PDB file of C-alpha atoms in Angstrom:
ATOM      1  CA  MET P   1     -75.136 -36.908  24.484  1.00 54.00           C
ATOM      2  CA  SER P   2     -78.569 -37.926  25.563  1.00 57.00           C
ATOM      3  CA  ARG P   3     -80.355 -35.014  26.249  1.00 61.00           C
ATOM      4  CA  LYS P   4     -82.052 -34.946  29.747  1.00 62.00           C
ATOM      5  CA  HIS P   5     -85.785 -33.359  30.191  1.00 58.00           C
ATOM      6  CA  HIS P   6     -87.244 -32.562  33.096  1.00 64.00           C
ATOM      7  CA  GLY P   7     -90.670 -34.226  34.375  1.00 62.00           C
ATOM      8  CA  ALA P   8     -90.838 -36.276  31.620  1.00 59.00           C
ATOM      9  CA  ASP P   9     -88.952 -40.175  31.003  1.00 66.00           C
ATOM     10  CA  ASP P  10     -89.388 -40.055  26.875  1.00 66.00           C
ATOM     11  CA  VAL P  11     -89.579 -37.690  24.835  1.00 65.00           C
ATOM     12  CA  VAL P  12     -92.717 -38.404  22.053  1.00 68.00           C
ATOM     13  CA  GLN P  13     -92.624 -36.918  19.351  1.00 72.00           C
ATOM     14  CA  ALA P  14     -95.585 -35.498  17.853  1.00 71.00           C
ATOM     15  CA  GLU P  15     -96.461 -36.371  14.425  1.00 76.00           C
ATOM     16  CA  ALA P  16     -97.903 -34.020  11.482  1.00 74.00           C
ATOM     17  CA  PRO P  17    -101.537 -34.144  10.743  1.00 74.00           C
ATOM     18  CA  HIS P  18    -102.892 -35.613   7.856  1.00 73.00           C
ATOM     19  CA  SER P  19    -106.110 -35.127   5.358  1.00 73.00           C
ATOM     20  CA  ASN P  20    -109.073 -37.199   5.738  1.00 72.00           C
ATOM     21  CA  ALA P  21    -110.573 -37.559   2.389  1.00 72.00           C
ATOM     22  CA  ASP P  22    -113.444 -40.135   3.131  1.00 78.00           C
ATOM     23  CA  ILE P  23    -116.660 -37.782   2.921  1.00 80.00           C
ATOM     24  CA  ASN P  24    -118.961 -38.148   6.774  1.00 85.00           C
ATOM     25  CA  ILE P  25    -122.542 -38.807   5.334  1.00 89.00           C
ATOM     26  CA  THR P  26    -123.913 -39.451   8.745  1.00 92.00           C
ATOM     27  CA  PRO P  27    -124.937 -35.790   8.833  1.00 92.00           C
ATOM     28  CA  PHE P  28    -126.850 -35.929   4.519  1.00 92.00           C
ATOM     29  CA  ILE P  29    -128.592 -39.563   6.002  1.00 94.00           C
ATOM     30  CA  ASP P  30    -129.818 -37.144   9.443  1.00 95.00           C
ATOM     31  CA  VAL P  31    -130.955 -34.274   6.832  1.00 96.00           C
ATOM     32  CA  LEU P  32    -132.243 -36.249   4.519  1.00 96.00           C
ATOM     33  CA  LEU P  33    -134.514 -38.350   7.283  1.00 96.00           C
ATOM     34  CA  VAL P  34    -135.173 -35.188   8.875  1.00 96.00           C
ATOM     35  CA  LEU P  35    -136.597 -33.850   5.483  1.00 95.00           C
ATOM     36  CA  ILE P  36    -138.678 -37.286   5.049  1.00 94.00           C
ATOM     37  CA  VAL P  37    -140.198 -36.820   8.235  1.00 93.00           C
ATOM     38  CA  ILE P  38    -141.474 -33.207   7.408  1.00 91.00           C
ATOM     39  CA  PHE P  39    -143.146 -34.676   4.354  1.00 87.00           C
ATOM     40  CA  LEU P  40    -144.943 -37.261   5.732  1.00 85.00           C
ATOM     41  CA  ALA P  41    -145.795 -35.237   8.526  1.00 85.00           C
ATOM     42  CA  ALA P  42    -147.102 -32.296   5.738  1.00 82.00           C
ATOM     43  CA  LEU P  43    -149.419 -34.929   3.433  1.00 79.00           C
ATOM     44  CA  PRO P  44    -153.042 -34.852   3.860  1.00 72.00           C
ATOM     45  CA  LEU P  45    -154.341 -38.906   4.935  1.00 68.00           C
ATOM     46  CA  ASN P  46    -157.442 -38.563   5.058  1.00 66.00           C
ATOM     47  CA  GLN P  47    -157.397 -37.585   0.924  1.00 62.00           C
ATOM     48  CA  ARG P  48    -161.233 -37.872  -0.284  1.00 66.00           C
ATOM     49  CA  GLY P  49    -162.556 -38.046  -3.654  1.00 67.00           C
ATOM     50  CA  LEU P  50    -165.388 -38.776  -6.279  1.00 66.00           C
ATOM     51  CA  ASP P  51    -164.639 -40.927  -9.207  1.00 69.00           C
ATOM     52  CA  ILE P  52    -166.677 -40.314 -12.563  1.00 69.00           C
ATOM     53  CA  ASN P  53    -167.252 -40.691 -15.179  1.00 69.00           C
ATOM     54  CA  LEU P  54    -167.400 -38.277 -18.195  1.00 65.00           C
ATOM     55  CA  PRO P  55    -169.071 -39.473 -21.480  1.00 64.00           C
ATOM     56  CA  LEU P  56    -166.607 -39.337 -24.299  1.00 66.00           C
ATOM     57  CA  GLU P  57    -167.080 -36.837 -26.944  1.00 60.00           C
ATOM     58  CA  THR P  58    -168.961 -37.229 -29.667  1.00 56.00           C
ATOM     59  CA  GLY P  59    -169.783 -35.426 -32.638  1.00 50.00           C
ATOM     60  CA  SER P  60    -173.450 -37.022 -32.773  1.00 50.00           C
ATOM     61  CA  ALA P  61    -175.505 -33.401 -32.655  1.00 47.00           C
ATOM     62  CA  ALA P  62    -178.675 -35.954 -32.619  1.00 45.00           C
ATOM     63  CA  GLN P  63    -177.304 -37.709 -29.461  1.00 44.00           C
ATOM     64  CA  ALA P  64    -176.635 -34.734 -27.935  1.00 43.00           C
ATOM     65  CA  GLN P  65    -180.777 -33.322 -28.366  1.00 46.00           C
ATOM     66  CA  ALA P  66    -182.894 -34.315 -25.412  1.00 42.00           C
ATOM     67  CA  ASP P  67    -186.087 -36.124 -26.539  1.00 47.00           C
ATOM     68  CA  ALA P  68    -189.421 -34.619 -24.461  1.00 55.00           C
ATOM     69  CA  THR P  69    -189.128 -37.514 -22.046  1.00 78.00           C
ATOM     70  CA  GLN P  70    -186.021 -36.570 -20.409  1.00 86.00           C
ATOM     71  CA  ILE P  71    -185.199 -34.659 -17.897  1.00 88.00           C
ATOM     72  CA  VAL P  72    -182.012 -31.738 -18.056  1.00 90.00           C
ATOM     73  CA  LEU P  73    -180.818 -30.005 -15.229  1.00 91.00           C
ATOM     74  CA  GLN P  74    -179.145 -26.757 -15.647  1.00 91.00           C
ATOM     75  CA  TYR P  75    -177.374 -25.579 -13.889  1.00 90.00           C
ATOM     76  CA  THR P  76    -175.948 -21.846 -14.793  1.00 89.00           C
ATOM     77  CA  ALA P  77    -172.469 -19.864 -13.858  1.00 86.00           C
ATOM     78  CA  ASP P  78    -175.131 -17.397 -11.901  1.00 89.00           C
ATOM     79  CA  ARG P  79    -176.450 -20.286  -9.959  1.00 88.00           C
ATOM     80  CA  VAL P  80    -179.781 -20.503 -10.958  1.00 90.00           C
ATOM     81  CA  ILE P  81    -181.573 -24.268 -11.255  1.00 90.00           C
ATOM     82  CA  THR P  82    -183.945 -24.829 -14.127  1.00 91.00           C
ATOM     83  CA  VAL P  83    -185.777 -28.548 -14.594  1.00 90.00           C
ATOM     84  CA  ASN P  84    -186.528 -28.905 -18.235  1.00 89.00           C
ATOM     85  CA  GLN P  85    -186.996 -24.668 -18.607  1.00 88.00           C
ATOM     86  CA  GLN P  86    -188.350 -24.746 -14.872  1.00 90.00           C
ATOM     87  CA  PRO P  87    -186.370 -22.344 -12.170  1.00 92.00           C
ATOM     88  CA  ILE P  88    -185.614 -24.094  -9.112  1.00 90.00           C
ATOM     89  CA  PRO P  89    -184.744 -23.326  -5.882  1.00 91.00           C
ATOM     90  CA  ILE P  90    -181.599 -25.266  -5.090  1.00 88.00           C
ATOM     91  CA  GLN P  91    -183.579 -25.674  -1.313  1.00 90.00           C
ATOM     92  CA  SER P  92    -186.858 -28.047  -2.854  1.00 90.00           C
ATOM     93  CA  LEU P  93    -184.189 -29.322  -5.610  1.00 90.00           C
ATOM     94  CA  GLU P  94    -184.983 -33.075  -4.175  1.00 91.00           C
ATOM     95  CA  THR P  95    -188.508 -32.500  -3.079  1.00 91.00           C
ATOM     96  CA  ARG P  96    -188.862 -31.121  -6.839  1.00 91.00           C
ATOM     97  CA  LEU P  97    -187.168 -34.720  -8.433  1.00 91.00           C
ATOM     98  CA  ARG P  98    -188.806 -36.384  -6.206  1.00 90.00           C
ATOM     99  CA  ALA P  99    -191.879 -36.104  -7.684  1.00 90.00           C
ATOM    100  CA  ILE P 100    -190.712 -35.697 -11.179  1.00 88.00           C
ATOM    101  CA  PHE P 101    -189.677 -39.146 -10.546  1.00 88.00           C
ATOM    102  CA  GLU P 102    -191.246 -40.634  -8.384  1.00 87.00           C
ATOM    103  CA  GLU P 103    -193.870 -42.166 -11.324  1.00 84.00           C
ATOM    104  CA  ARG P 104    -190.861 -42.172 -13.996  1.00 84.00           C
ATOM    105  CA  ARG P 105    -190.048 -45.801 -14.840  1.00 86.00           C
ATOM    106  CA  GLU P 106    -186.323 -44.376 -16.635  1.00 88.00           C
ATOM    107  CA  LYS P 107    -184.825 -43.306 -13.641  1.00 89.00           C
ATOM    108  CA  THR P 108    -182.807 -41.156 -15.690  1.00 90.00           C
ATOM    109  CA  MET P 109    -181.616 -37.486 -15.615  1.00 91.00           C
ATOM    110  CA  PHE P 110    -178.897 -35.164 -17.390  1.00 91.00           C
ATOM    111  CA  ILE P 111    -176.805 -31.988 -15.941  1.00 90.00           C
ATOM    112  CA  ALA P 112    -175.532 -29.183 -18.004  1.00 89.00           C
ATOM    113  CA  GLY P 113    -174.192 -26.869 -16.115  1.00 86.00           C
ATOM    114  CA  ALA P 114    -171.319 -23.899 -16.496  1.00 86.00           C
ATOM    115  CA  GLY P 115    -167.706 -24.250 -16.692  1.00 83.00           C
ATOM    116  CA  ASN P 116    -167.691 -21.870 -13.604  1.00 85.00           C
ATOM    117  CA  LEU P 117    -168.616 -23.769 -11.496  1.00 86.00           C
ATOM    118  CA  ARG P 118    -167.089 -25.545  -8.256  1.00 87.00           C
ATOM    119  CA  TYR P 119    -167.234 -29.562  -8.627  1.00 85.00           C
ATOM    120  CA  GLY P 120    -169.004 -29.456  -4.899  1.00 87.00           C
ATOM    121  CA  GLU P 121    -171.476 -27.534  -6.041  1.00 89.00           C
ATOM    122  CA  ILE P 122    -172.219 -30.291  -8.410  1.00 88.00           C
ATOM    123  CA  ILE P 123    -172.081 -33.266  -6.580  1.00 90.00           C
ATOM    124  CA  GLU P 124    -174.161 -31.846  -4.511  1.00 91.00           C
ATOM    125  CA  VAL P 125    -177.225 -31.468  -7.178  1.00 90.00           C
ATOM    126  CA  ILE P 126    -176.006 -34.920  -8.034  1.00 90.00           C
ATOM    127  CA  ASP P 127    -176.106 -35.751  -4.187  1.00 91.00           C
ATOM    128  CA  ALA P 128    -180.073 -34.249  -4.439  1.00 90.00           C
ATOM    129  CA  ALA P 129    -181.127 -36.185  -7.373  1.00 90.00           C
ATOM    130  CA  LYS P 130    -180.046 -39.924  -5.667  1.00 92.00           C
ATOM    131  CA  GLY P 131    -182.032 -38.994  -2.779  1.00 90.00           C
ATOM    132  CA  ALA P 132    -185.014 -38.763  -5.362  1.00 90.00           C
ATOM    133  CA  GLY P 133    -184.564 -41.538  -6.095  1.00 90.00           C
ATOM    134  CA  VAL P 134    -182.109 -41.237 -10.118  1.00 90.00           C
ATOM    135  CA  THR P 135    -180.423 -44.424 -10.741  1.00 89.00           C
ATOM    136  CA  LYS P 136    -178.362 -43.290 -13.762  1.00 90.00           C
ATOM    137  CA  VAL P 137    -177.026 -39.007 -13.912  1.00 89.00           C
ATOM    138  CA  GLY P 138    -174.896 -38.496 -17.096  1.00 88.00           C
ATOM    139  CA  ILE P 139    -173.139 -35.737 -17.521  1.00 86.00           C
ATOM    140  CA  VAL P 140    -173.695 -33.208 -20.406  1.00 84.00           C
ATOM    141  CA  THR P 141    -170.577 -31.224 -21.842  1.00 79.00           C
ATOM    142  CA  GLU P 142    -169.522 -28.298 -23.892  1.00 78.00           C
ATOM    143  CA  ALA P 143    -168.204 -29.807 -26.800  1.00 76.00           C
ATOM    144  CA  MET P 144    -172.317 -32.142 -26.687  1.00 76.00           C
ATOM    145  CA  ARG P 145    -174.531 -28.451 -26.633  1.00 73.00           C
ATOM    146  CA  ARG P 146    -172.226 -27.037 -29.476  1.00 76.00           C
ATOM    147  CA  ALA P 147    -173.576 -30.463 -31.378  1.00 76.00           C
ATOM    148  CA  GLY P 148    -176.851 -29.639 -30.640  1.00 67.00           C
ATOM    149  CA  GLY P 149    -177.152 -26.605 -31.026  1.00 65.00           C
ATOM    150  CA  ALA P 150    -177.710 -25.069 -27.895  1.00 65.00           C
ATOM    151  CA  GLU P 151    -175.741 -21.763 -26.065  1.00 64.00           C
ATOM    152  CA  ALA P 152    -173.602 -22.283 -23.402  1.00 62.00           C
ATOM    153  CA  LEU P 153    -174.756 -21.452 -20.346  1.00 60.00           C
TER     154      LEU P 153
END
């Protein structure tokens, strides 16, 4: 006996749904690309720096002691600048250094700065020295001061 359906020529049996074991990675890749774009946008592209050569730590006390002809600038933790034990305000530092180094053949200066000073403050002193005609600037480390018997700044 044939079944007759009203309004349909063929009766189609629905298939049972089957599960898909493949992982759809398209949304995962989309999220990764968005994260990469965010990190690249947050990356500061105009980083500036200053390449410096710090002196090697030496145990020689003879090297740490300055002779009478050397110019030693000390920058203390309370922001006092002295050049060979004479206090100088930061505003007149370049002028004073220019007067000191104008007559000198050896244009070398040593800077002994307190450990808690920011690099920018030391860079200001180095810039003033370069502006005054100093060609070589040496940095005196804490170990050099201790080896020479000097007190901490």
